[in-house]
XYZ file of C-alpha atoms in Angstrom:
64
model
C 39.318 -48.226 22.492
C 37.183 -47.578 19.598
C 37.428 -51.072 17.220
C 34.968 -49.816 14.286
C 35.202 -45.930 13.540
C 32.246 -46.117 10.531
C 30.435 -47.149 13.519
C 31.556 -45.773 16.632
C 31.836 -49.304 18.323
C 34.329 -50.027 21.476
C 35.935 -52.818 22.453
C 33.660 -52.607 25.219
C 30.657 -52.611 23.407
C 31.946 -56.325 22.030
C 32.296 -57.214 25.569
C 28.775 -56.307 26.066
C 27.580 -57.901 22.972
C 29.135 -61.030 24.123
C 27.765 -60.628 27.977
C 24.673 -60.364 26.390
C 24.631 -63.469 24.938
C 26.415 -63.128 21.483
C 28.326 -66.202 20.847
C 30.147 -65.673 17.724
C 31.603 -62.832 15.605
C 28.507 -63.620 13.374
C 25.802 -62.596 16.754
C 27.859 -59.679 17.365
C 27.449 -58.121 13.665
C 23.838 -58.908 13.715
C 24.051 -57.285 17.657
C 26.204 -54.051 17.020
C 26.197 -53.753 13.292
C 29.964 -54.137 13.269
C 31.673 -54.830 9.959
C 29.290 -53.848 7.875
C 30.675 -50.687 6.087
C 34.030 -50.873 5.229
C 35.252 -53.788 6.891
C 38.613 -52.849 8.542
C 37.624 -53.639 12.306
C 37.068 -57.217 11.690
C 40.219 -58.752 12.364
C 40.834 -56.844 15.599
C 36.602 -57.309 16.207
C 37.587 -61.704 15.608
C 40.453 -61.321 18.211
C 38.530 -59.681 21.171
C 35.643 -61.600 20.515
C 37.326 -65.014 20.817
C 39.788 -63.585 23.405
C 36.533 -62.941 25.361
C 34.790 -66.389 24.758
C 38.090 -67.823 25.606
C 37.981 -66.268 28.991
C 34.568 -66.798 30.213
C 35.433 -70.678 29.074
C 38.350 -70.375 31.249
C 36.228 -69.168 34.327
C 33.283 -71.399 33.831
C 36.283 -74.471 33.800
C 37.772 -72.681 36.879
C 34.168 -73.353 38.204
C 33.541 -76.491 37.697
């Protein structure tokens, strides 16, 4: 599902940001570019970012 149309960015492609090592909304903005024109994606860009974290915490506690 496309998050940020000014950019063509997926929810996917936050997925991948954050696989790759993006921690925060702030390292996937700097990753993808996402927010930066008109700013409408960021609230639903927040939620699947920290939905995302939130899992990979979950399987690393799963884990351990």
């Amino acid at each position: 599902m496309y998050v940020c149309l000014c950019r063509g960015i997926t929810d996917q492609d936050i997925k991948d940001a954050i696989a790759n090592g993006a921690e925060s909304y702030r390292d996937v903005r700097e990753m993808l570019d996402l927010g930066t024109c008109c700013g409408r994606c960021a609230p639903e860009a927040r939620m699947i970012i920290s939905d995302e974290i939130s899992q990979i915490a979950a399987r690393l506690a799963v884990a351990a």
